[in-house]
Amino acid sequence: GGGVGDSAEHPMTRGAISGFRTDEIEPEEGRKARAAYFACVDFLDELLGDYLALLEHDGLLDNTVIVYASDHGEMAGEHGLWWKNTWHEASARVPLIISTPEHRRGELPARQIDDPVSLADLFPTFCGFADIDPADDLDGVDLSTAARGETCPGLDERPGVYTEAPIPRWGDGTEFRMLRTRQHKYVAFRGCADLAFDITDDPLEQKNLLSSADTSDREATMNDLRELALDGFDFDTSEALRLRQITELR
């Protein structure tokens, strides 16, 4: 798995390690856990294959769009961490595979889209496939045109996608809001030092761009990313909303 890198001593990383006592996991136990996780992935793949074979046999795939996604990833030992609720790629990045009848009939070629997208895009995308106009105030964009090999204006108009963790799960000040662009990831924290990575050159997130000497160009880029990451967002307002909602729920 990926190494720990410059973020190893970050308060959130230390909090996650302490919270799950991951430093107590022996190497052999970690290897068995990873093997079990890969076995679960293989088993799920087999189940999906059986399910799709049944749908095809009954003719139900002729007008069915298949979308495979997930709610989050699993650290599985990467960066010395397990579970989820972190900004790392292994936790925040999820699969999104779309298969239309046109793809399966060979009328559309398979293609890979490298622009970051969000689970918030799923509902407007479903609306697009169903030729239904989605509501105007949705955060997501309709990706159905991109899946059909056409231009997708929504992808070009937004700077990237966001992941939020407004709960101080790993200690005070570890709430974060992350902006993911095609090249960069910027993680803004409520009470901790921010982190930033060049995912293109540093896919294992080993070098925090904010901890090294900045050139003027890099400093301008980081400032722009931070501004975009916090655009329309305030940690104190988010915390007040969270506490009010918890009180109402109770």
Short mmCIF file of C-alpha atoms in Angstrom, two decimals:
data_model
loop_
_atom_site.label_atom_id
_atom_site.label_comp_id
_atom_site.label_asym_id
_atom_site.label_seq_id
_atom_site.Cartn_x
_atom_site.Cartn_y
_atom_site.Cartn_z
CA GLY A 1 0.00 0.00 0.00
CA GLY A 2 0.91 3.66 -0.15
CA GLY A 3 3.33 5.01 2.41
CA VAL A 4 2.52 7.52 5.09
CA GLY A 5 4.16 10.60 3.58
CA ASP A 6 4.27 14.19 4.79
CA SER A 7 0.80 14.04 6.38
CA ALA A 8 1.76 11.31 8.86
CA GLU A 9 1.90 13.71 11.80
CA HIS A 10 -1.20 15.65 10.90
CA PRO A 11 -3.65 15.82 13.85
CA MET A 12 -6.38 14.12 11.85
CA THR A 13 -4.10 11.25 10.82
CA ARG A 14 -2.92 10.80 14.41
CA GLY A 15 -6.52 10.97 15.61
CA ALA A 16 -7.66 8.30 13.15
CA ILE A 17 -4.78 6.00 14.11
CA SER A 18 -5.57 6.45 17.79
CA GLY A 19 -9.32 6.13 17.36
CA PHE A 20 -9.09 2.76 15.64
CA ARG A 21 -5.89 1.65 17.42
CA THR A 22 -4.44 0.80 14.04
CA ASP A 23 -0.91 0.94 15.41
CA GLU A 24 -1.76 -2.24 17.36
CA ILE A 25 -2.56 -4.23 14.21
CA GLU A 26 0.18 -6.76 13.59
CA PRO A 27 1.48 -7.04 10.00
CA GLU A 28 0.13 -10.59 9.60
CA GLU A 29 -3.33 -9.51 10.80
CA GLY A 30 -3.24 -6.63 8.32
CA ARG A 31 -2.32 -8.95 5.45
CA LYS A 32 -5.18 -11.29 6.32
CA ALA A 33 -7.63 -8.38 6.52
CA ARG A 34 -6.56 -7.08 3.11
CA ALA A 35 -6.83 -10.59 1.63
CA ALA A 36 -10.34 -10.90 3.08
CA TYR A 37 -11.29 -7.51 1.61
CA PHE A 38 -10.05 -8.51 -1.84
CA ALA A 39 -11.98 -11.78 -1.51
CA CYS A 40 -15.15 -9.79 -0.75
CA VAL A 41 -14.57 -7.69 -3.86
CA ASP A 42 -14.13 -10.84 -5.94
CA PHE A 43 -17.29 -12.38 -4.45
CA LEU A 44 -19.33 -9.23 -5.17
CA ASP A 45 -18.06 -9.23 -8.75
CA GLU A 46 -19.28 -12.81 -9.15
CA LEU A 47 -22.70 -11.93 -7.70
CA LEU A 48 -23.07 -8.97 -10.05
CA GLY A 49 -22.14 -11.17 -12.99
CA ASP A 50 -24.83 -13.67 -12.04
CA TYR A 51 -27.40 -10.89 -11.59
CA LEU A 52 -26.65 -9.28 -14.96
CA ALA A 53 -26.77 -12.68 -16.66
CA LEU A 54 -30.30 -13.21 -15.30
CA LEU A 55 -31.39 -9.77 -16.48
CA GLU A 56 -29.96 -10.43 -19.92
CA HIS A 57 -31.64 -13.83 -20.11
CA ASP A 58 -35.03 -12.23 -19.36
CA GLY A 59 -34.48 -9.42 -21.86
CA LEU A 60 -34.48 -6.75 -19.16
CA LEU A 61 -31.16 -5.24 -20.22
CA ASP A 62 -32.53 -4.06 -23.55
CA ASN A 63 -33.76 -0.80 -22.01
CA THR A 64 -31.79 -0.69 -18.74
CA VAL A 65 -28.96 1.65 -17.82
CA ILE A 66 -26.55 0.09 -15.32
CA VAL A 67 -24.67 2.35 -12.93
CA TYR A 68 -22.12 0.92 -10.53
CA ALA A 69 -20.88 3.17 -7.72
CA SER A 70 -20.12 3.11 -4.00
CA ASP A 71 -20.59 5.43 -1.04
CA HIS A 72 -16.94 5.43 0.05
CA GLY A 73 -13.72 3.50 -0.14
CA GLU A 74 -11.69 1.59 2.44
CA MET A 75 -8.20 2.53 3.61
CA ALA A 76 -7.34 -1.16 4.20
CA GLY A 77 -3.94 -0.34 5.62
CA GLU A 78 -3.02 2.44 3.19
CA HIS A 79 -1.10 5.22 4.97
CA GLY A 80 -1.27 3.07 8.11
CA LEU A 81 -5.03 3.62 8.32
CA TRP A 82 -8.15 1.47 8.22
CA TRP A 83 -11.86 2.16 7.70
CA LYS A 84 -13.01 5.44 6.09
CA ASN A 85 -13.88 9.07 6.94
CA THR A 86 -10.61 10.52 5.68
CA TRP A 87 -9.63 12.69 2.74
CA HIS A 88 -7.25 10.10 1.24
CA GLU A 89 -7.95 8.78 -2.26
CA ALA A 90 -8.48 5.24 -0.94
CA SER A 91 -11.33 6.54 1.23
CA ALA A 92 -12.86 9.39 -0.78
CA ARG A 93 -12.52 8.07 -4.32
CA VAL A 94 -15.18 5.63 -5.50
CA PRO A 95 -15.91 3.79 -8.75
CA LEU A 96 -18.48 5.08 -11.22
CA ILE A 97 -19.18 2.80 -14.17
CA ILE A 98 -22.09 3.46 -16.54
CA SER A 99 -23.27 0.92 -19.09
CA THR A 100 -26.10 1.75 -21.47
CA PRO A 101 -27.90 -0.55 -23.95
CA GLU A 102 -26.11 1.36 -26.73
CA HIS A 103 -22.76 0.43 -25.19
CA ARG A 104 -23.70 -3.22 -24.91
CA ARG A 105 -24.98 -3.34 -28.51
CA GLY A 106 -21.68 -1.90 -29.73
CA GLU A 107 -23.29 1.33 -30.94
CA LEU A 108 -21.22 3.41 -28.48
CA PRO A 109 -17.54 2.77 -27.74
CA ALA A 110 -16.35 2.45 -24.17
CA ARG A 111 -14.50 5.52 -22.92
CA GLN A 112 -12.87 6.75 -19.75
CA ILE A 113 -13.60 10.22 -18.37
CA ASP A 114 -10.89 11.63 -16.12
CA ASP A 115 -12.81 14.63 -14.81
CA PRO A 116 -13.71 14.20 -11.13
CA VAL A 117 -17.43 13.68 -10.60
CA SER A 118 -19.59 13.31 -7.52
CA LEU A 119 -22.28 11.06 -6.14
CA ALA A 120 -24.39 14.22 -6.15
CA ASP A 121 -24.33 13.85 -9.94
CA LEU A 122 -26.23 10.57 -9.88
CA PHE A 123 -29.78 11.92 -9.52
CA PRO A 124 -29.54 14.52 -12.31
CA THR A 125 -27.81 11.88 -14.45
CA PHE A 126 -30.71 9.48 -13.94
CA CYS A 127 -33.07 12.30 -14.89
CA GLY A 128 -31.03 12.83 -18.06
CA PHE A 129 -31.28 9.19 -19.06
CA ALA A 130 -35.04 9.30 -18.43
CA ASP A 131 -35.48 12.58 -20.38
CA ILE A 132 -36.78 14.30 -17.25
CA ASP A 133 -35.78 17.86 -16.35
CA PRO A 134 -34.18 17.87 -12.89
CA ALA A 135 -34.77 20.62 -10.35
CA ASP A 136 -32.82 23.83 -10.92
CA ASP A 137 -31.17 23.99 -7.49
CA LEU A 138 -29.36 20.65 -7.47
CA ASP A 139 -25.65 20.55 -6.69
CA GLY A 140 -24.92 17.78 -9.17
CA VAL A 141 -24.72 17.85 -12.96
CA ASP A 142 -26.24 15.58 -15.59
CA LEU A 143 -23.53 13.19 -16.82
CA SER A 144 -25.77 11.31 -19.24
CA THR A 145 -24.44 13.24 -22.23
CA ALA A 146 -20.86 12.41 -21.22
CA ALA A 147 -21.81 8.74 -20.92
CA ARG A 148 -23.16 8.93 -24.48
CA GLY A 149 -19.90 10.35 -25.77
CA GLU A 150 -21.18 13.92 -26.10
CA THR A 151 -19.95 17.14 -24.53
CA CYS A 152 -21.04 17.74 -20.95
CA PRO A 153 -21.21 21.47 -20.12
CA GLY A 154 -21.57 20.88 -16.41
CA LEU A 155 -18.13 19.25 -16.17
CA ASP A 156 -16.43 22.24 -17.78
CA GLU A 157 -18.21 24.85 -15.68
CA ARG A 158 -17.29 23.69 -12.19
CA PRO A 159 -13.81 23.76 -10.66
CA GLY A 160 -14.00 20.26 -9.18
CA VAL A 161 -15.98 18.20 -6.70
CA TYR A 162 -16.22 18.35 -2.92
CA THR A 163 -16.04 15.94 -0.02
CA GLU A 164 -17.04 17.14 3.43
CA ALA A 165 -16.64 15.74 6.93
CA PRO A 166 -18.28 18.31 9.23
CA ILE A 167 -17.97 16.12 12.33
CA PRO A 168 -14.81 16.30 14.51
CA ARG A 169 -14.58 12.51 14.48
CA TRP A 170 -10.81 12.43 14.89
CA GLY A 171 -10.47 15.26 17.41
CA ASP A 172 -11.22 18.95 17.71
CA GLY A 173 -10.46 20.86 14.56
CA THR A 174 -10.32 17.83 12.26
CA GLU A 175 -13.50 18.78 10.37
CA PHE A 176 -12.55 19.24 6.74
CA ARG A 177 -13.79 20.23 3.33
CA MET A 178 -11.90 18.82 0.36
CA LEU A 179 -11.80 20.08 -3.20
CA ARG A 180 -10.71 17.56 -5.84
CA THR A 181 -9.78 18.83 -9.29
CA ARG A 182 -8.35 16.78 -12.12
CA GLN A 183 -4.80 17.52 -10.94
CA HIS A 184 -4.99 18.68 -7.33
CA LYS A 185 -6.57 17.93 -4.01
CA TYR A 186 -6.91 20.67 -1.40
CA VAL A 187 -8.07 19.79 2.13
CA ALA A 188 -9.13 22.73 4.29
CA PHE A 189 -9.52 22.03 8.01
CA ARG A 190 -11.39 23.89 10.71
CA GLY A 191 -8.58 23.97 13.26
CA CYS A 192 -5.63 22.14 11.70
CA ALA A 193 -3.10 22.97 9.04
CA ASP A 194 -4.42 22.52 5.50
CA LEU A 195 -3.08 19.85 3.15
CA ALA A 196 -2.67 19.85 -0.62
CA PHE A 197 -1.45 17.26 -3.11
CA ASP A 198 -0.73 16.99 -6.80
CA ILE A 199 -2.60 13.78 -7.57
CA THR A 200 -1.19 13.60 -11.09
CA ASP A 201 2.47 13.59 -10.03
CA ASP A 202 1.92 12.21 -6.53
CA PRO A 203 -0.96 9.69 -6.70
CA LEU A 204 0.01 8.11 -3.36
CA GLU A 205 -0.30 11.50 -1.60
CA GLN A 206 3.20 11.51 -0.17
CA LYS A 207 4.15 15.17 -0.59
CA ASN A 208 2.12 17.92 1.03
CA LEU A 209 2.49 20.88 -1.31
CA LEU A 210 1.93 23.28 1.59
CA SER A 211 4.90 21.97 3.59
CA SER A 212 7.55 22.62 0.95
CA ALA A 213 9.06 25.85 -0.29
CA ASP A 214 6.53 27.65 -2.44
CA THR A 215 7.32 29.23 -5.75
CA SER A 216 5.20 32.25 -6.60
CA ASP A 217 3.24 30.20 -9.14
CA ARG A 218 2.55 27.39 -6.68
CA GLU A 219 1.56 29.80 -3.93
CA ALA A 220 -0.94 31.45 -6.27
CA THR A 221 -2.33 28.04 -7.24
CA MET A 222 -2.68 26.98 -3.61
CA ASN A 223 -4.41 30.24 -2.69
CA ASP A 224 -6.84 29.77 -5.57
CA LEU A 225 -7.55 26.18 -4.52
CA ARG A 226 -8.18 27.19 -0.90
CA GLU A 227 -10.56 29.93 -2.01
CA LEU A 228 -12.46 27.47 -4.19
CA ALA A 229 -12.49 24.82 -1.45
CA LEU A 230 -14.16 27.22 0.98
CA ASP A 231 -16.36 29.01 -1.53
CA GLY A 232 -19.79 29.51 0.05
CA PHE A 233 -18.78 27.47 3.10
CA ASP A 234 -18.01 28.38 6.71
CA PHE A 235 -16.91 25.88 9.37
CA ASP A 236 -18.54 27.74 12.26
CA THR A 237 -21.87 27.97 10.43
CA SER A 238 -21.65 24.28 9.56
CA GLU A 239 -20.92 23.36 13.19
CA ALA A 240 -23.86 25.43 14.46
CA LEU A 241 -26.15 23.72 11.95
CA ARG A 242 -24.86 20.28 12.94
CA LEU A 243 -25.43 20.90 16.66
CA ARG A 244 -28.94 22.24 16.03
CA GLN A 245 -29.83 19.22 13.90
CA ILE A 246 -28.51 16.83 16.56
CA THR A 247 -30.66 18.57 19.18
CA GLU A 248 -33.74 18.38 16.96
CA LEU A 249 -33.11 14.73 16.21
CA ARG A 250 -32.84 13.85 19.87
#
